[in-house]
PDB file of C-alpha atoms in Angstrom:
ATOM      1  CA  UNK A   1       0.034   3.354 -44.191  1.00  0.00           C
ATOM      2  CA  UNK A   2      -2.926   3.623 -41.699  1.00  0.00           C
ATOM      3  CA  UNK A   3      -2.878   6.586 -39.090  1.00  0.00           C
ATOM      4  CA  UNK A   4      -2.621   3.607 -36.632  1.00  0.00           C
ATOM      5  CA  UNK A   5       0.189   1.927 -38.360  1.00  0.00           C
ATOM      6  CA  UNK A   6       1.883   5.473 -39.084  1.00  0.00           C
ATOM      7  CA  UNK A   7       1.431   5.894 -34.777  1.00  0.00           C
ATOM      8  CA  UNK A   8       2.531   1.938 -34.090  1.00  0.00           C
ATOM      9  CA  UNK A   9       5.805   2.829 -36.551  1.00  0.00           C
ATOM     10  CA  UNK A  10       6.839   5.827 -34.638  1.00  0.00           C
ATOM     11  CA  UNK A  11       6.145   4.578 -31.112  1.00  0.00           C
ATOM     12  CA  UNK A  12       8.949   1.682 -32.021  1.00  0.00           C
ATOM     13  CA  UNK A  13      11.206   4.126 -33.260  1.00  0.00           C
ATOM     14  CA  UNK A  14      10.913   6.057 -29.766  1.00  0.00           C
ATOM     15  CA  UNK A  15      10.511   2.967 -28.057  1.00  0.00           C
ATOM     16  CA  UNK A  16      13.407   1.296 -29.427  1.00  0.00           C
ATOM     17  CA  UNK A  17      15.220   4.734 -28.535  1.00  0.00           C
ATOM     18  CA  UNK A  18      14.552   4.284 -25.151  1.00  0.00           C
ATOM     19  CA  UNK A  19      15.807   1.243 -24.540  1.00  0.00           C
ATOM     20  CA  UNK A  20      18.857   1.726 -26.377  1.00  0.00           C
ATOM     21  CA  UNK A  21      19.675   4.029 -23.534  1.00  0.00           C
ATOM     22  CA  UNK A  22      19.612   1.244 -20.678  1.00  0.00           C
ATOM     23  CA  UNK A  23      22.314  -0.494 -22.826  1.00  0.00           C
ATOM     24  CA  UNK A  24      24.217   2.621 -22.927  1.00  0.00           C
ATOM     25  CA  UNK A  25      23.507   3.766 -19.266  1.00  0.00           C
ATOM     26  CA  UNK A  26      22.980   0.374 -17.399  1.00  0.00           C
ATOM     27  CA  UNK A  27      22.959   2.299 -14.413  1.00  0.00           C
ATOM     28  CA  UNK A  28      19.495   3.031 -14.831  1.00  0.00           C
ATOM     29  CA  UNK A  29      18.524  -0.893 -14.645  1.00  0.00           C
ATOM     30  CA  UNK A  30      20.969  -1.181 -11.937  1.00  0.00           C
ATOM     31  CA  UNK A  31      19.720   1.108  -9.972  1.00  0.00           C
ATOM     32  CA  UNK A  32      15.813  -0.083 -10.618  1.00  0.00           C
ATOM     33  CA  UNK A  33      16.911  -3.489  -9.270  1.00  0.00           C
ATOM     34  CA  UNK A  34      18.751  -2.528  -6.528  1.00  0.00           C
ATOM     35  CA  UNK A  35      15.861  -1.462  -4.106  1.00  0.00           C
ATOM     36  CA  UNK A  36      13.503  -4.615  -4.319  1.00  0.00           C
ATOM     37  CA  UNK A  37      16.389  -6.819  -4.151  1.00  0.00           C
ATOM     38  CA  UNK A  38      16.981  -4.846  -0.548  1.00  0.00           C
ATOM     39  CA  UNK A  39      13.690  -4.761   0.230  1.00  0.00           C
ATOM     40  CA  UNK A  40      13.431  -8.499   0.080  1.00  0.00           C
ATOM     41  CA  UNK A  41      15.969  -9.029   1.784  1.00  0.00           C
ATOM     42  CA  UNK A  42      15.842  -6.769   4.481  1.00  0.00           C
ATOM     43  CA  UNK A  43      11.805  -7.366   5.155  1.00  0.00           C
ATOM     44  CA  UNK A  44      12.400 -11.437   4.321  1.00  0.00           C
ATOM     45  CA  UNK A  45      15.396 -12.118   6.911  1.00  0.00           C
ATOM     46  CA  UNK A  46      15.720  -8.916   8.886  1.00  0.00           C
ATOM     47  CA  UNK A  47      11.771  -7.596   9.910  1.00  0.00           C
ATOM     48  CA  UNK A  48      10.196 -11.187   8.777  1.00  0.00           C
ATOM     49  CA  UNK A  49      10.356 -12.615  11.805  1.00  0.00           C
ATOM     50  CA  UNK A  50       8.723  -9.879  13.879  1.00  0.00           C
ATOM     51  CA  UNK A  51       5.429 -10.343  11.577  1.00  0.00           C
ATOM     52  CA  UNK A  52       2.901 -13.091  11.990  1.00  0.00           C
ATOM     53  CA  UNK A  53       2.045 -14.369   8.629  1.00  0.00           C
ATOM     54  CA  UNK A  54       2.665 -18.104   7.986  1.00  0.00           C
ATOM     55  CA  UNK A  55       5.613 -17.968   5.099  1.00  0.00           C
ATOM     56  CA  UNK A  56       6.311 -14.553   4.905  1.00  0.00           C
ATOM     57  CA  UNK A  57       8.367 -14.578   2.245  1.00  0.00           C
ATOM     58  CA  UNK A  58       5.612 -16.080  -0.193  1.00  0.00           C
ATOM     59  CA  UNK A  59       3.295 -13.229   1.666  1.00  0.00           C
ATOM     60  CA  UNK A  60       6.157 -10.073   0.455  1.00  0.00           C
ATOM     61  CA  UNK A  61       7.343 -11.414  -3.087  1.00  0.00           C
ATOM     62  CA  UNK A  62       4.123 -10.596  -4.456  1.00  0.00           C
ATOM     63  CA  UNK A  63       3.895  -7.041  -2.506  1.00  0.00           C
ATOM     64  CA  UNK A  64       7.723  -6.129  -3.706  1.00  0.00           C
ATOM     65  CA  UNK A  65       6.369  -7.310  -7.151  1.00  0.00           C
ATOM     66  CA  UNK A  66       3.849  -4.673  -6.980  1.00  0.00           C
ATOM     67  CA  UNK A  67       5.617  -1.837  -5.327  1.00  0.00           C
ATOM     68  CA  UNK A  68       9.100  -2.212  -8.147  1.00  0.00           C
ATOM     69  CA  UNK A  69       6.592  -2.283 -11.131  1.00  0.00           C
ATOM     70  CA  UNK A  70       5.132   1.181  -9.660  1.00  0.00           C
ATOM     71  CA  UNK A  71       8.318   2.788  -9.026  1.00  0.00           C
ATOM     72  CA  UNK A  72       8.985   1.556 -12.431  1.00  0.00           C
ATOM     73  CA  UNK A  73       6.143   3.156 -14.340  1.00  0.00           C
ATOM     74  CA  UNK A  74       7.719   6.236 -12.684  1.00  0.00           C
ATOM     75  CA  UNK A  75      11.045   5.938 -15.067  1.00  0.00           C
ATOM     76  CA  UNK A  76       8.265   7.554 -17.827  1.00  0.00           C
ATOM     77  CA  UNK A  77       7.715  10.835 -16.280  1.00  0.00           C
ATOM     78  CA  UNK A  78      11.414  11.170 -15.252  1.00  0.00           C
ATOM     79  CA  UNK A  79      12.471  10.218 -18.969  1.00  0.00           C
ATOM     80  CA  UNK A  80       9.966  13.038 -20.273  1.00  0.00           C
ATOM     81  CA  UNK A  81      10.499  15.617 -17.870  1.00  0.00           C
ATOM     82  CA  UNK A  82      14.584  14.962 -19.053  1.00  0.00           C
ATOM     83  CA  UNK A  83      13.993  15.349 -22.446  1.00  0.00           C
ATOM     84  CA  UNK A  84      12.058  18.309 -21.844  1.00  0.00           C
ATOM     85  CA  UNK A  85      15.107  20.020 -19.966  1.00  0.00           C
ATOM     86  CA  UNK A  86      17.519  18.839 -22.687  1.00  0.00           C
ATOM     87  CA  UNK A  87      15.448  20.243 -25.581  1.00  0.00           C
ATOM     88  CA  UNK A  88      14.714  16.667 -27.001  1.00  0.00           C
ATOM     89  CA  UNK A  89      11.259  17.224 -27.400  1.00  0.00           C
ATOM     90  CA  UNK A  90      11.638  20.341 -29.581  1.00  0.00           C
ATOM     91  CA  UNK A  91      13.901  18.575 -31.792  1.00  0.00           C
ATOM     92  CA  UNK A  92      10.843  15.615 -32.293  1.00  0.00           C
ATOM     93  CA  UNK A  93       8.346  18.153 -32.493  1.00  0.00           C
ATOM     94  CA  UNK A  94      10.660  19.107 -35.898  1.00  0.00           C
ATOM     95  CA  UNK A  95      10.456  15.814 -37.201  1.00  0.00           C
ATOM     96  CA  UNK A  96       7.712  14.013 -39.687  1.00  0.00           C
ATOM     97  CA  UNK A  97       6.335  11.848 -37.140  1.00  0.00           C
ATOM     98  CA  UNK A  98       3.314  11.923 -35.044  1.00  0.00           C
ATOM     99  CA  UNK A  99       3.187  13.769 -31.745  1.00  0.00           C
ATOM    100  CA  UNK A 100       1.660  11.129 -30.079  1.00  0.00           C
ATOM    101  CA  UNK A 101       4.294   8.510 -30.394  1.00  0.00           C
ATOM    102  CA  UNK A 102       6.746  10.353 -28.263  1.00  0.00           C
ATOM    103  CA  UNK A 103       4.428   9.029 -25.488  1.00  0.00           C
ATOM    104  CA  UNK A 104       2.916   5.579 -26.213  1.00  0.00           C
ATOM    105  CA  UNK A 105       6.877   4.763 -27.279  1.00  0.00           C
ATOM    106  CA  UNK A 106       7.869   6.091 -23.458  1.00  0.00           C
ATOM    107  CA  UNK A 107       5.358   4.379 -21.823  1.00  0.00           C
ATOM    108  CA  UNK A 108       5.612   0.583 -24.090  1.00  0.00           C
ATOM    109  CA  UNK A 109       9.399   0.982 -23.331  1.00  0.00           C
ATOM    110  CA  UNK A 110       9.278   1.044 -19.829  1.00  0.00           C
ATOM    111  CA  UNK A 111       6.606  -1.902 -20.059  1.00  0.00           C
ATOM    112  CA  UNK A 112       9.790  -3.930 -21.522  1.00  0.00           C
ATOM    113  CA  UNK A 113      11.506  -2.236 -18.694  1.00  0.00           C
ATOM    114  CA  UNK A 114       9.410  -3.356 -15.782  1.00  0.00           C
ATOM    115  CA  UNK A 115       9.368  -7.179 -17.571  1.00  0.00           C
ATOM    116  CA  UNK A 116      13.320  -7.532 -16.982  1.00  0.00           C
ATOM    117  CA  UNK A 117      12.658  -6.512 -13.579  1.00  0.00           C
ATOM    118  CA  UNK A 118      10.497  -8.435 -13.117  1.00  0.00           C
ATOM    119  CA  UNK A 119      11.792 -11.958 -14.469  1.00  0.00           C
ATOM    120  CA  UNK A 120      14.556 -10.991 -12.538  1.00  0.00           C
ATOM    121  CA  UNK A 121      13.069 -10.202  -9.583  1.00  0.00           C
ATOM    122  CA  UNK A 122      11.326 -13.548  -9.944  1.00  0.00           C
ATOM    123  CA  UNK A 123      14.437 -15.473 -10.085  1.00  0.00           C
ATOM    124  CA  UNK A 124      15.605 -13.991  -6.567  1.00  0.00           C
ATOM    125  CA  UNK A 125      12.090 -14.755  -5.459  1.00  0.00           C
ATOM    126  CA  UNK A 126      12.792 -18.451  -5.886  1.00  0.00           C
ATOM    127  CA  UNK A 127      16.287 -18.029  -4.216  1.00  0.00           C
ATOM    128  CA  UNK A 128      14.698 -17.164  -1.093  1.00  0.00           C
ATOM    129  CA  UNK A 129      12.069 -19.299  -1.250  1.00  0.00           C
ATOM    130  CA  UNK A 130       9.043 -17.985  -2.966  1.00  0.00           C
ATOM    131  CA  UNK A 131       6.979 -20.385  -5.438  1.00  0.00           C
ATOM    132  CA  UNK A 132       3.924 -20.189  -7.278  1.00  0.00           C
ATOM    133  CA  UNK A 133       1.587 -22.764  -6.184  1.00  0.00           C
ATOM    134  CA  UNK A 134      -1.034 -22.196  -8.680  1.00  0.00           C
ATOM    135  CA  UNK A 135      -1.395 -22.997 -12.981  1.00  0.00           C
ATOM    136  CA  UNK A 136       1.258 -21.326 -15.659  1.00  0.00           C
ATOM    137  CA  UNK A 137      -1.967 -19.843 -16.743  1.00  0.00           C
ATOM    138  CA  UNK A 138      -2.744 -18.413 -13.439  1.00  0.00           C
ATOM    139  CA  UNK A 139       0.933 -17.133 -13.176  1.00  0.00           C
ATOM    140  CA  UNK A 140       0.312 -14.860 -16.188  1.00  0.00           C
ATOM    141  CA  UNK A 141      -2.533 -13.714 -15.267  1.00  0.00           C
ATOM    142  CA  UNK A 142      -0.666 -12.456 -12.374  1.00  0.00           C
ATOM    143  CA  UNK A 143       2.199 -10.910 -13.795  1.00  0.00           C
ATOM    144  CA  UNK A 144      -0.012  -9.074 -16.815  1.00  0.00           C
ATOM    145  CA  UNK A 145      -2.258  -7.514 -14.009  1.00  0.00           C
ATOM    146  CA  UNK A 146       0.746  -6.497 -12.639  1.00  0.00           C
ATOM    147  CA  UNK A 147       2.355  -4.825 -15.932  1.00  0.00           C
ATOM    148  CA  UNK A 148      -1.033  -3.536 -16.709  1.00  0.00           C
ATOM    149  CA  UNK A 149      -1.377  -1.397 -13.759  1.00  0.00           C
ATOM    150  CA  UNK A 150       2.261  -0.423 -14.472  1.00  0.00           C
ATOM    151  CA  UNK A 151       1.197   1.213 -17.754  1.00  0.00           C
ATOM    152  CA  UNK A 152      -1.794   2.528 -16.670  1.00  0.00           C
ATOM    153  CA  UNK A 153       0.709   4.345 -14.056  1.00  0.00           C
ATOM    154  CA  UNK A 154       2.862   5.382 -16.120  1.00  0.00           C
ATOM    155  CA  UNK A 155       0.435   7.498 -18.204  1.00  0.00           C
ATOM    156  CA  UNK A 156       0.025   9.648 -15.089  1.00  0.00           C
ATOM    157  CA  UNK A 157       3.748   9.848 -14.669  1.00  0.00           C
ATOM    158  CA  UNK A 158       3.991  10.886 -18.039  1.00  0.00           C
ATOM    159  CA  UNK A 159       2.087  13.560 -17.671  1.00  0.00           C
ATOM    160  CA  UNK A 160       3.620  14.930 -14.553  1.00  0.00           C
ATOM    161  CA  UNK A 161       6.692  14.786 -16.133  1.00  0.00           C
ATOM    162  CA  UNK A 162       5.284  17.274 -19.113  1.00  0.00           C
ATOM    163  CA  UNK A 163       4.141  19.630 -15.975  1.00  0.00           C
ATOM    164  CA  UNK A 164       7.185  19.613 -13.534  1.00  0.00           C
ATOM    165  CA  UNK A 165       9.924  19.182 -16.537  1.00  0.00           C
ATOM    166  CA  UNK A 166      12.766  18.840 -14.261  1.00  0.00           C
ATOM    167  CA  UNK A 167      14.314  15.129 -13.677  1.00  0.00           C
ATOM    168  CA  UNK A 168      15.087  16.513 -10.059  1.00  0.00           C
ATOM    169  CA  UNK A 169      11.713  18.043  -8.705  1.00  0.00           C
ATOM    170  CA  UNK A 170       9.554  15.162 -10.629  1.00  0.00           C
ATOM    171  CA  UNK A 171      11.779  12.430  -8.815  1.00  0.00           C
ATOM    172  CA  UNK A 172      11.241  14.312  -5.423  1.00  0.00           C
ATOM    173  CA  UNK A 173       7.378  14.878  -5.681  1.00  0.00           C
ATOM    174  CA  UNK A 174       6.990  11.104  -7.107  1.00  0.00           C
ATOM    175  CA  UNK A 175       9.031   9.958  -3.813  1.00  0.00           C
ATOM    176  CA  UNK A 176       6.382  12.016  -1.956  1.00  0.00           C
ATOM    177  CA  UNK A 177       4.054  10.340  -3.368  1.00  0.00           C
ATOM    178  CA  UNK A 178       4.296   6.824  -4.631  1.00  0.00           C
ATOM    179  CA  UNK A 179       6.034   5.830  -1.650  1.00  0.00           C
ATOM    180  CA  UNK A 180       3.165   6.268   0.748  1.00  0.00           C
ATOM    181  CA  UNK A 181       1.112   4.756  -1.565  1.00  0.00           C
ATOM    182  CA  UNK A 182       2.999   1.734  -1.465  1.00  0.00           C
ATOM    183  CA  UNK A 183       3.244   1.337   1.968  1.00  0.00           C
ATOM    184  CA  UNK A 184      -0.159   2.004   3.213  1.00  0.00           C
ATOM    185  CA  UNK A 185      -1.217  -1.313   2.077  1.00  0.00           C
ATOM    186  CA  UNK A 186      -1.031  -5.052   2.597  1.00  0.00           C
ATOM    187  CA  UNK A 187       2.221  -4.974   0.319  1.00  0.00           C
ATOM    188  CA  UNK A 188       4.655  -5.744   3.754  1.00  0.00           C
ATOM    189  CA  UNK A 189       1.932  -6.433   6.621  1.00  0.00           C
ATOM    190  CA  UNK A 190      -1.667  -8.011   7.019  1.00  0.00           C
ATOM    191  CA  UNK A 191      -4.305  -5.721   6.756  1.00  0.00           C
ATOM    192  CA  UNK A 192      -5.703  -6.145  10.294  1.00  0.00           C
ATOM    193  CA  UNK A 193      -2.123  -4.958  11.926  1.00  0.00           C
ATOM    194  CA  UNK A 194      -3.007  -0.921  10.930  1.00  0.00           C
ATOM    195  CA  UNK A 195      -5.333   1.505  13.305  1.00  0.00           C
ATOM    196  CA  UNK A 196      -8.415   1.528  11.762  1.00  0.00           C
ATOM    197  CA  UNK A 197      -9.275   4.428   9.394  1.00  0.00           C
ATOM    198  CA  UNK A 198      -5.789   3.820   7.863  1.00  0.00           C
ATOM    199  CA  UNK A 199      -7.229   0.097   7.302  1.00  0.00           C
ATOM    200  CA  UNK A 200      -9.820   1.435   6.021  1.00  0.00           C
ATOM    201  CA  UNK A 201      -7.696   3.200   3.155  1.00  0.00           C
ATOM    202  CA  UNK A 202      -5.459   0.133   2.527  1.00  0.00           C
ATOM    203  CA  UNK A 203      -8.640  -1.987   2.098  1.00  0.00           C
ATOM    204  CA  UNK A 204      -9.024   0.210  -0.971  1.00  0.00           C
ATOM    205  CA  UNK A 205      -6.244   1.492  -1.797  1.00  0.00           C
ATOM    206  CA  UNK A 206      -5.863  -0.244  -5.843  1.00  0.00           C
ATOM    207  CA  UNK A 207      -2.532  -1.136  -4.895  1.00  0.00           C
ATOM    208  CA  UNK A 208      -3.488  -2.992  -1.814  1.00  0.00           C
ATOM    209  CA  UNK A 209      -6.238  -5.041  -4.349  1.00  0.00           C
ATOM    210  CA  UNK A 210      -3.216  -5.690  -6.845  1.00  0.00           C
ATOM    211  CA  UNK A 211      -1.025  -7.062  -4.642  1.00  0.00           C
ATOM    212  CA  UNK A 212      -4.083  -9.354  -3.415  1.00  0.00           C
ATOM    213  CA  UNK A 213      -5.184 -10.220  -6.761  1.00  0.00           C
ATOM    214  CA  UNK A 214      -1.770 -11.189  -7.349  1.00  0.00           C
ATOM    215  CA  UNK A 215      -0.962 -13.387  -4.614  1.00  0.00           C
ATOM    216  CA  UNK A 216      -4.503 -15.124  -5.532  1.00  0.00           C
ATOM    217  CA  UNK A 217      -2.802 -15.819  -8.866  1.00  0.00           C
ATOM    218  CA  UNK A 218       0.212 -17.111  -7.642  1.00  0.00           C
ATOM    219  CA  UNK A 219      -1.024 -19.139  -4.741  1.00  0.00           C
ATOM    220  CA  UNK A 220       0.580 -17.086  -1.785  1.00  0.00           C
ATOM    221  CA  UNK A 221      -2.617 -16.052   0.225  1.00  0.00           C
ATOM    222  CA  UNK A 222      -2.341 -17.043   3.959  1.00  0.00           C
ATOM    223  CA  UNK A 223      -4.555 -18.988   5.429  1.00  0.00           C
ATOM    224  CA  UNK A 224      -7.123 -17.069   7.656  1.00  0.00           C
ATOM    225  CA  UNK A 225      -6.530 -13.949   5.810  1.00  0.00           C
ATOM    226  CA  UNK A 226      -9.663 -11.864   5.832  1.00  0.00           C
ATOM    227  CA  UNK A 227     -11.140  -9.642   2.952  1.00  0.00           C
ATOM    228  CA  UNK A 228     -13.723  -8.098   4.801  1.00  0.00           C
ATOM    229  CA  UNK A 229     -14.439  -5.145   1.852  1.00  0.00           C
ATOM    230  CA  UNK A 230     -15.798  -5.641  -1.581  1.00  0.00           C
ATOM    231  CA  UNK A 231     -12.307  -4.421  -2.795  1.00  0.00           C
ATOM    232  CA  UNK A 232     -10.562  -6.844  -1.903  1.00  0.00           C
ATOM    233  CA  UNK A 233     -12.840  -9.830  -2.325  1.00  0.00           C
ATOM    234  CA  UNK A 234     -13.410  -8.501  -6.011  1.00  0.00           C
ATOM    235  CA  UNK A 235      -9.527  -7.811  -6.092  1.00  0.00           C
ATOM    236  CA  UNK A 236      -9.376  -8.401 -10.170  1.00  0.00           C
ATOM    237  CA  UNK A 237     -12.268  -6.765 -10.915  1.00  0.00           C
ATOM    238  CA  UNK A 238     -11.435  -3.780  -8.729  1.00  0.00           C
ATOM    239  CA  UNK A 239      -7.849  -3.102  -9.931  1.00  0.00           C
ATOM    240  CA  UNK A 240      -8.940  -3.437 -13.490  1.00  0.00           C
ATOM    241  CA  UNK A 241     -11.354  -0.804 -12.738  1.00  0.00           C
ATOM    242  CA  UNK A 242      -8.753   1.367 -11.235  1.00  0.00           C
ATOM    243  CA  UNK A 243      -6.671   0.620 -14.396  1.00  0.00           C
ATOM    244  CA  UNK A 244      -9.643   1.930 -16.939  1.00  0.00           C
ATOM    245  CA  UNK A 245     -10.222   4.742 -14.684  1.00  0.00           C
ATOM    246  CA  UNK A 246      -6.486   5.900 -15.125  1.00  0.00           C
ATOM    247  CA  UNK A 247      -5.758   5.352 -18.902  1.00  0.00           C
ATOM    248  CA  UNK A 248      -9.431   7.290 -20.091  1.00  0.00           C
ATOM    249  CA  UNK A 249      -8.418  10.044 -18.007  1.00  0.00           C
ATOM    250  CA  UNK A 250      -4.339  10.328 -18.447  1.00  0.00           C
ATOM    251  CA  UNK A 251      -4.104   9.198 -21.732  1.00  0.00           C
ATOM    252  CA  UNK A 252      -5.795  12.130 -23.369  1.00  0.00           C
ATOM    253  CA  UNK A 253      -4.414  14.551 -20.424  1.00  0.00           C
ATOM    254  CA  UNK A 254      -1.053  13.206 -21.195  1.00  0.00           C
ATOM    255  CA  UNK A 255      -1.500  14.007 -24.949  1.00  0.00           C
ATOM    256  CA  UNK A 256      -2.930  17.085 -24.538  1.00  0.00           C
ATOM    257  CA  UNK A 257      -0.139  18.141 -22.248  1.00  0.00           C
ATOM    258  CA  UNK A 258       2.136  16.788 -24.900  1.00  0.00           C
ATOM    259  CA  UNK A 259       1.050  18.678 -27.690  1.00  0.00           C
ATOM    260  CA  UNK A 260       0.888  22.079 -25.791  1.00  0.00           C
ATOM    261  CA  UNK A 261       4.425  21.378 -24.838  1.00  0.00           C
ATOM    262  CA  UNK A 262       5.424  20.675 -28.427  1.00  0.00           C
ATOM    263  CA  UNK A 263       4.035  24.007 -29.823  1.00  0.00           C
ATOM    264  CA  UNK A 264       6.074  26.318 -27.458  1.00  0.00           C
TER     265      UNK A 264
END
């Protein structure tokens, strides 16, 4: 067998592994669904009629979409940073298989992950009333960018989880961070509603462009909504930019990281 097929054989194995865990523990996908769902809810009936956008609720499902997938690729560095408490990764650093599976299995696993969220998270977008006014092939366009930048996340989570190693301080500095990062964008609110230097960090912030290059896809842009930066008028472009940017650096950081922490 190939090195690649030898790498592609042991990432299933760990892969597989992984998800074999969320049938033994579904609290873990219970408790990745419960927060959109509220968020939906709560910004689509509660706060959606104190913003101005003409159908809100098309305007957040594609924002929500965005910020679940991100908190998803976040399960990655909390799964490492566990294993590295419980010993797990010494006992795969003893077995024949290549050190580098132990991280493209984490990271494919939670891509499978973040698709059951997000077909589900789909379904109570139609309940409330989002559609997709746009092509099937336009649709999945949509959903892949979103996945995509999900995995390129979750490379960096990945390898914050090899440097913090505890479940508890990773999920604490993540909340520090990811949430902020999700917020200061056009995820919940139109662009032209924040002060302006933090407009100016929304307008390129990648997450801001995914959630625009998403609701391009799907057919949810309001009408009179202004892109005034190249960011966001390039929103595809830019986010797969972002997403390049992310996996040639993390990738071989993460591995690196990974194979120092393996040989302790």
């Amino acid at each position: 067998m190939s090195a690649v097929g030898t790498v592609l054989a042991d990432s299933s194995v760990i892969a597989k592994r992984n998800l074999l865990k969320i049938t033994r523990i579904p609290d873990l996908l219970v408790g990745t669904l419960i927060s959109p769902i509220m968020f939906i809810l709560l910004f689509g009936y509660v706060f959606g009629g104190a913003i101005q956008v003409e159908n809100y609720r098309e305007f957040l499902v594609p924002g929500i979409f965005a910020q679940t997938v991100i908190f998803g690729a976040t399960v990655t560095g909390a799964g490492i940073a566990d294993d590295m408490q419980k010993g797990i990764i010494e006992r795969f650093r003893s077995l024949p298989m290549t050190q580098s599976s132990v991280l493209v299995g984490r990271t494919a696993s939670d891509v499978v992950l973040n698709v059951i969220v997000t077909v589900i998270m789909s379904l109570t977008g139609l309940v409330i009333g989002w559609r997709i006014r746009t092509s099937f092939l336009d649709a999945v366009v949509g959903f892949a960018l979103l996945l995509l930048f999900a995995y390129a996340v979750s490379w960096v989570m990945g390898l914050l989880g090899l440097l913090i190693r505890t479940p508890e301080a990773f999920n604490n500095l993540t909340f520090l961070t990811i949430f902020p990062l999700t917020f200061i964008t056009n995820a919940f609110v139109p662009l032209e509603s924040f002060p302006g230097p933090l407009q100016t960090i929304a307008q390129w912030n990648p997450v801001s462009t995914l959630v625009q290059a998403a609701r391009e896809r799907f057919g949810n842009v309001p009408p009179g909504t202004e892109l005034g930066t190249w960011s966001l008028q390039n929103s595809e472009l830019y986010t797969l930019l972002w997403i390049v940017v992310i996996l040639a650096v993390f990738v071989p950081l993460a591995t690196r990281q990974y194979r120092r922490a393996a040989a302790r």
